[in-house]
Amino acid sequence: MNAGEIARLVPWIFLLVIVYILSRYGIQWRIKRACLHVIKDLENNAALNPTSAVSLPYAKKSPLALGLRDFKPKAIQDMVLGGIIGRTEEGKYYLVRRLKDIEG
């Protein structure tokens, strides 16, 4: 490989790195939006403790889902592990920490 070939490859490698970084930020942004959607959904359903927990139809990945990737199951999993939402033994979800407590 001579210097001319390397000089032509460097911009393409740089472009690939930029695309990779932007895709990672895009995924994080979509997960954050999914988290906010789930929290607002639980607040709207007044699921604030285990007795008022509700089932979320999008909590499990659907094998037949077509189109864009759904980040809500991943968001729910991350929030359960982070202690933001809780899960009952029946598979229902409730809000442990309210949105105003998380943002503030």
PDB file of N, CA and C in Angstrom, residues 25-83:
ATOM      1  N   TYR A  25     -25.029   7.488  19.883  1.00  0.00           N
ATOM      2  CA  TYR A  25     -25.811   8.575  20.479  1.00  0.00           C
ATOM      3  C   TYR A  25     -27.284   8.453  20.105  1.00  0.00           C
ATOM      4  N   GLY A  26     -27.572   8.054  18.881  1.00  0.00           N
ATOM      5  CA  GLY A  26     -28.956   7.880  18.452  1.00  0.00           C
ATOM      6  C   GLY A  26     -29.675   6.803  19.246  1.00  0.00           C
ATOM      7  N   ILE A  27     -28.998   5.710  19.510  1.00  0.00           N
ATOM      8  CA  ILE A  27     -29.596   4.627  20.290  1.00  0.00           C
ATOM      9  C   ILE A  27     -29.869   5.093  21.720  1.00  0.00           C
ATOM     10  N   GLN A  28     -28.911   5.793  22.314  1.00  0.00           N
ATOM     11  CA  GLN A  28     -29.116   6.300  23.674  1.00  0.00           C
ATOM     12  C   GLN A  28     -30.275   7.286  23.735  1.00  0.00           C
ATOM     13  N   TRP A  29     -30.410   8.124  22.717  1.00  0.00           N
ATOM     14  CA  TRP A  29     -31.502   9.087  22.660  1.00  0.00           C
ATOM     15  C   TRP A  29     -32.844   8.370  22.570  1.00  0.00           C
ATOM     16  N   ARG A  30     -32.907   7.317  21.752  1.00  0.00           N
ATOM     17  CA  ARG A  30     -34.159   6.571  21.605  1.00  0.00           C
ATOM     18  C   ARG A  30     -34.515   5.805  22.881  1.00  0.00           C
ATOM     19  N   ILE A  31     -33.521   5.279  23.588  1.00  0.00           N
ATOM     20  CA  ILE A  31     -33.788   4.597  24.862  1.00  0.00           C
ATOM     21  C   ILE A  31     -34.299   5.601  25.883  1.00  0.00           C
ATOM     22  N   LYS A  32     -33.715   6.798  25.904  1.00  0.00           N
ATOM     23  CA  LYS A  32     -34.174   7.827  26.842  1.00  0.00           C
ATOM     24  C   LYS A  32     -35.624   8.209  26.549  1.00  0.00           C
ATOM     25  N   ARG A  33     -35.972   8.363  25.276  1.00  0.00           N
ATOM     26  CA  ARG A  33     -37.361   8.670  24.910  1.00  0.00           C
ATOM     27  C   ARG A  33     -38.296   7.542  25.318  1.00  0.00           C
ATOM     28  N   ALA A  34     -37.845   6.297  25.164  1.00  0.00           N
ATOM     29  CA  ALA A  34     -38.668   5.151  25.555  1.00  0.00           C
ATOM     30  C   ALA A  34     -38.868   5.146  27.073  1.00  0.00           C
ATOM     31  N   CYS A  35     -37.823   5.489  27.824  1.00  0.00           N
ATOM     32  CA  CYS A  35     -37.942   5.556  29.287  1.00  0.00           C
ATOM     33  C   CYS A  35     -38.979   6.598  29.693  1.00  0.00           C
ATOM     34  N   LEU A  36     -38.907   7.771  29.086  1.00  0.00           N
ATOM     35  CA  LEU A  36     -39.874   8.821  29.404  1.00  0.00           C
ATOM     36  C   LEU A  36     -41.295   8.395  29.050  1.00  0.00           C
ATOM     37  N   HIS A  37     -41.459   7.686  27.948  1.00  0.00           N
ATOM     38  CA  HIS A  37     -42.783   7.203  27.549  1.00  0.00           C
ATOM     39  C   HIS A  37     -43.330   6.210  28.576  1.00  0.00           C
ATOM     40  N   VAL A  38     -42.490   5.292  29.027  1.00  0.00           N
ATOM     41  CA  VAL A  38     -42.926   4.289  30.006  1.00  0.00           C
ATOM     42  C   VAL A  38     -43.286   4.962  31.329  1.00  0.00           C
ATOM     43  N   ILE A  39     -42.454   5.895  31.771  1.00  0.00           N
ATOM     44  CA  ILE A  39     -42.726   6.590  33.040  1.00  0.00           C
ATOM     45  C   ILE A  39     -44.038   7.366  32.951  1.00  0.00           C
ATOM     46  N   LYS A  40     -44.238   8.089  31.859  1.00  0.00           N
ATOM     47  CA  LYS A  40     -45.487   8.848  31.703  1.00  0.00           C
ATOM     48  C   LYS A  40     -46.692   7.915  31.615  1.00  0.00           C
ATOM     49  N   ASP A  41     -46.523   6.779  30.972  1.00  0.00           N
ATOM     50  CA  ASP A  41     -47.602   5.795  30.885  1.00  0.00           C
ATOM     51  C   ASP A  41     -47.968   5.268  32.271  1.00  0.00           C
ATOM     52  N   LEU A  42     -46.964   4.967  33.083  1.00  0.00           N
ATOM     53  CA  LEU A  42     -47.236   4.498  34.447  1.00  0.00           C
ATOM     54  C   LEU A  42     -47.863   5.601  35.291  1.00  0.00           C
ATOM     55  N   GLU A  43     -47.427   6.852  35.122  1.00  0.00           N
ATOM     56  CA  GLU A  43     -48.034   7.955  35.864  1.00  0.00           C
ATOM     57  C   GLU A  43     -49.488   8.164  35.445  1.00  0.00           C
ATOM     58  N   ASN A  44     -49.758   8.077  34.140  1.00  0.00           N
ATOM     59  CA  ASN A  44     -51.134   8.254  33.656  1.00  0.00           C
ATOM     60  C   ASN A  44     -52.064   7.153  34.159  1.00  0.00           C
ATOM     61  N   ASN A  45     -51.519   5.953  34.366  1.00  0.00           N
ATOM     62  CA  ASN A  45     -52.314   4.838  34.882  1.00  0.00           C
ATOM     63  C   ASN A  45     -52.304   4.772  36.400  1.00  0.00           C
ATOM     64  N   ALA A  46     -51.668   5.739  37.053  1.00  0.00           N
ATOM     65  CA  ALA A  46     -51.569   5.821  38.518  1.00  0.00           C
ATOM     66  C   ALA A  46     -50.991   4.550  39.112  1.00  0.00           C
ATOM     67  N   ALA A  47     -50.004   3.988  38.447  1.00  0.00           N
ATOM     68  CA  ALA A  47     -49.324   2.790  38.949  1.00  0.00           C
ATOM     69  C   ALA A  47     -48.140   3.239  39.799  1.00  0.00           C
ATOM     70  N   LEU A  48     -48.440   3.586  41.059  1.00  0.00           N
ATOM     71  CA  LEU A  48     -47.428   4.178  41.926  1.00  0.00           C
ATOM     72  C   LEU A  48     -46.984   3.256  43.053  1.00  0.00           C
ATOM     73  N   ASN A  49     -47.582   2.084  43.148  1.00  0.00           N
ATOM     74  CA  ASN A  49     -47.172   1.109  44.162  1.00  0.00           C
ATOM     75  C   ASN A  49     -47.540  -0.294  43.666  1.00  0.00           C
ATOM     76  N   PRO A  50     -47.072  -1.325  44.353  1.00  0.00           N
ATOM     77  CA  PRO A  50     -47.343  -2.695  43.867  1.00  0.00           C
ATOM     78  C   PRO A  50     -48.821  -3.051  43.771  1.00  0.00           C
ATOM     79  N   THR A  51     -49.666  -2.461  44.604  1.00  0.00           N
ATOM     80  CA  THR A  51     -51.092  -2.797  44.548  1.00  0.00           C
ATOM     81  C   THR A  51     -51.786  -2.164  43.339  1.00  0.00           C
ATOM     82  N   SER A  52     -51.249  -1.053  42.844  1.00  0.00           N
ATOM     83  CA  SER A  52     -51.852  -0.406  41.672  1.00  0.00           C
ATOM     84  C   SER A  52     -51.059  -0.661  40.395  1.00  0.00           C
ATOM     85  N   ALA A  53     -50.191  -1.659  40.418  1.00  0.00           N
ATOM     86  CA  ALA A  53     -49.347  -1.965  39.261  1.00  0.00           C
ATOM     87  C   ALA A  53     -50.192  -2.366  38.056  1.00  0.00           C
ATOM     88  N   VAL A  54     -49.682  -2.059  36.876  1.00  0.00           N
ATOM     89  CA  VAL A  54     -50.388  -2.376  35.636  1.00  0.00           C
ATOM     90  C   VAL A  54     -49.477  -3.200  34.732  1.00  0.00           C
ATOM     91  N   SER A  55     -50.101  -3.964  33.858  1.00  0.00           N
ATOM     92  CA  SER A  55     -49.305  -4.707  32.884  1.00  0.00           C
ATOM     93  C   SER A  55     -49.039  -3.789  31.697  1.00  0.00           C
ATOM     94  N   LEU A  56     -47.849  -3.892  31.155  1.00  0.00           N
ATOM     95  CA  LEU A  56     -47.458  -3.085  30.006  1.00  0.00           C
ATOM     96  C   LEU A  56     -47.367  -4.005  28.787  1.00  0.00           C
ATOM     97  N   PRO A  57     -48.183  -3.753  27.780  1.00  0.00           N
ATOM     98  CA  PRO A  57     -48.193  -4.655  26.619  1.00  0.00           C
ATOM     99  C   PRO A  57     -46.884  -4.656  25.837  1.00  0.00           C
ATOM    100  N   TYR A  58     -46.104  -3.616  25.971  1.00  0.00           N
ATOM    101  CA  TYR A  58     -44.844  -3.526  25.230  1.00  0.00           C
ATOM    102  C   TYR A  58     -43.639  -3.927  26.074  1.00  0.00           C
ATOM    103  N   ALA A  59     -43.861  -4.586  27.196  1.00  0.00           N
ATOM    104  CA  ALA A  59     -42.768  -4.980  28.075  1.00  0.00           C
ATOM    105  C   ALA A  59     -41.944  -6.132  27.501  1.00  0.00           C
ATOM    106  N   LYS A  60     -42.548  -6.934  26.669  1.00  0.00           N
ATOM    107  CA  LYS A  60     -41.837  -8.059  26.055  1.00  0.00           C
ATOM    108  C   LYS A  60     -41.622  -7.781  24.576  1.00  0.00           C
ATOM    109  N   LYS A  61     -40.514  -8.291  24.061  1.00  0.00           N
ATOM    110  CA  LYS A  61     -40.237  -8.138  22.636  1.00  0.00           C
ATOM    111  C   LYS A  61     -41.179  -9.031  21.843  1.00  0.00           C
ATOM    112  N   SER A  62     -41.729  -8.472  20.794  1.00  0.00           N
ATOM    113  CA  SER A  62     -42.619  -9.229  19.929  1.00  0.00           C
ATOM    114  C   SER A  62     -41.817  -9.815  18.771  1.00  0.00           C
ATOM    115  N   PRO A  63     -41.893 -11.122  18.565  1.00  0.00           N
ATOM    116  CA  PRO A  63     -41.141 -11.722  17.459  1.00  0.00           C
ATOM    117  C   PRO A  63     -41.699 -11.348  16.090  1.00  0.00           C
ATOM    118  N   LEU A  64     -42.930 -10.854  16.050  1.00  0.00           N
ATOM    119  CA  LEU A  64     -43.556 -10.505  14.785  1.00  0.00           C
ATOM    120  C   LEU A  64     -43.495  -9.016  14.478  1.00  0.00           C
ATOM    121  N   ALA A  65     -42.844  -8.245  15.329  1.00  0.00           N
ATOM    122  CA  ALA A  65     -42.780  -6.801  15.127  1.00  0.00           C
ATOM    123  C   ALA A  65     -41.940  -6.468  13.903  1.00  0.00           C
ATOM    124  N   LEU A  66     -42.517  -5.665  13.043  1.00  0.00           N
ATOM    125  CA  LEU A  66     -41.825  -5.226  11.836  1.00  0.00           C
ATOM    126  C   LEU A  66     -41.601  -3.720  11.922  1.00  0.00           C
ATOM    127  N   GLY A  67     -40.647  -3.236  11.196  1.00  0.00           N
ATOM    128  CA  GLY A  67     -40.398  -1.804  11.166  1.00  0.00           C
ATOM    129  C   GLY A  67     -39.229  -1.429  12.058  1.00  0.00           C
ATOM    130  N   LEU A  68     -39.311  -0.243  12.617  1.00  0.00           N
ATOM    131  CA  LEU A  68     -38.227   0.247  13.460  1.00  0.00           C
ATOM    132  C   LEU A  68     -38.132  -0.544  14.759  1.00  0.00           C
ATOM    133  N   ARG A  69     -36.951  -0.592  15.304  1.00  0.00           N
ATOM    134  CA  ARG A  69     -36.706  -1.315  16.545  1.00  0.00           C
ATOM    135  C   ARG A  69     -37.422  -0.630  17.697  1.00  0.00           C
ATOM    136  N   ASP A  70     -38.058  -1.414  18.559  1.00  0.00           N
ATOM    137  CA  ASP A  70     -38.756  -0.898  19.725  1.00  0.00           C
ATOM    138  C   ASP A  70     -37.810  -0.962  20.919  1.00  0.00           C
ATOM    139  N   PHE A  71     -37.536   0.179  21.524  1.00  0.00           N
ATOM    140  CA  PHE A  71     -36.606   0.249  22.637  1.00  0.00           C
ATOM    141  C   PHE A  71     -37.305   0.185  23.991  1.00  0.00           C
ATOM    142  N   LYS A  72     -38.620   0.079  24.016  1.00  0.00           N
ATOM    143  CA  LYS A  72     -39.336   0.067  25.290  1.00  0.00           C
ATOM    144  C   LYS A  72     -39.006  -1.149  26.155  1.00  0.00           C
ATOM    145  N   PRO A  73     -38.912  -2.374  25.616  1.00  0.00           N
ATOM    146  CA  PRO A  73     -38.524  -3.498  26.481  1.00  0.00           C
ATOM    147  C   PRO A  73     -37.147  -3.309  27.121  1.00  0.00           C
ATOM    148  N   LYS A  74     -36.200  -2.775  26.374  1.00  0.00           N
ATOM    149  CA  LYS A  74     -34.857  -2.513  26.912  1.00  0.00           C
ATOM    150  C   LYS A  74     -34.923  -1.422  27.970  1.00  0.00           C
ATOM    151  N   ALA A  75     -35.714  -0.382  27.718  1.00  0.00           N
ATOM    152  CA  ALA A  75     -35.865   0.710  28.677  1.00  0.00           C
ATOM    153  C   ALA A  75     -36.481   0.199  29.980  1.00  0.00           C
ATOM    154  N   ILE A  76     -37.495  -0.657  29.864  1.00  0.00           N
ATOM    155  CA  ILE A  76     -38.133  -1.213  31.065  1.00  0.00           C
ATOM    156  C   ILE A  76     -37.135  -2.045  31.855  1.00  0.00           C
ATOM    157  N   GLN A  77     -36.386  -2.876  31.167  1.00  0.00           N
ATOM    158  CA  GLN A  77     -35.381  -3.711  31.825  1.00  0.00           C
ATOM    159  C   GLN A  77     -34.343  -2.845  32.555  1.00  0.00           C
ATOM    160  N   ASP A  78     -33.861  -1.804  31.904  1.00  0.00           N
ATOM    161  CA  ASP A  78     -32.871  -0.926  32.522  1.00  0.00           C
ATOM    162  C   ASP A  78     -33.441  -0.187  33.723  1.00  0.00           C
ATOM    163  N   MET A  79     -34.707   0.253  33.622  1.00  0.00           N
ATOM    164  CA  MET A  79     -35.310   0.991  34.734  1.00  0.00           C
ATOM    165  C   MET A  79     -35.619   0.084  35.920  1.00  0.00           C
ATOM    166  N   VAL A  80     -35.952  -1.175  35.668  1.00  0.00           N
ATOM    167  CA  VAL A  80     -36.164  -2.117  36.777  1.00  0.00           C
ATOM    168  C   VAL A  80     -34.836  -2.338  37.501  1.00  0.00           C
ATOM    169  N   LEU A  81     -33.767  -2.535  36.729  1.00  0.00           N
ATOM    170  CA  LEU A  81     -32.455  -2.719  37.342  1.00  0.00           C
ATOM    171  C   LEU A  81     -31.977  -1.466  38.065  1.00  0.00           C
ATOM    172  N   GLY A  82     -32.360  -0.291  37.566  1.00  0.00           N
ATOM    173  CA  GLY A  82     -31.958   0.970  38.180  1.00  0.00           C
ATOM    174  C   GLY A  82     -32.838   1.403  39.337  1.00  0.00           C
ATOM    175  N   GLY A  83     -33.907   0.682  39.607  1.00  0.00           N
ATOM    176  CA  GLY A  83     -34.774   1.014  40.727  1.00  0.00           C
ATOM    177  C   GLY A  83     -35.744   2.151  40.447  1.00  0.00           C
TER     178      GLY A  83
END
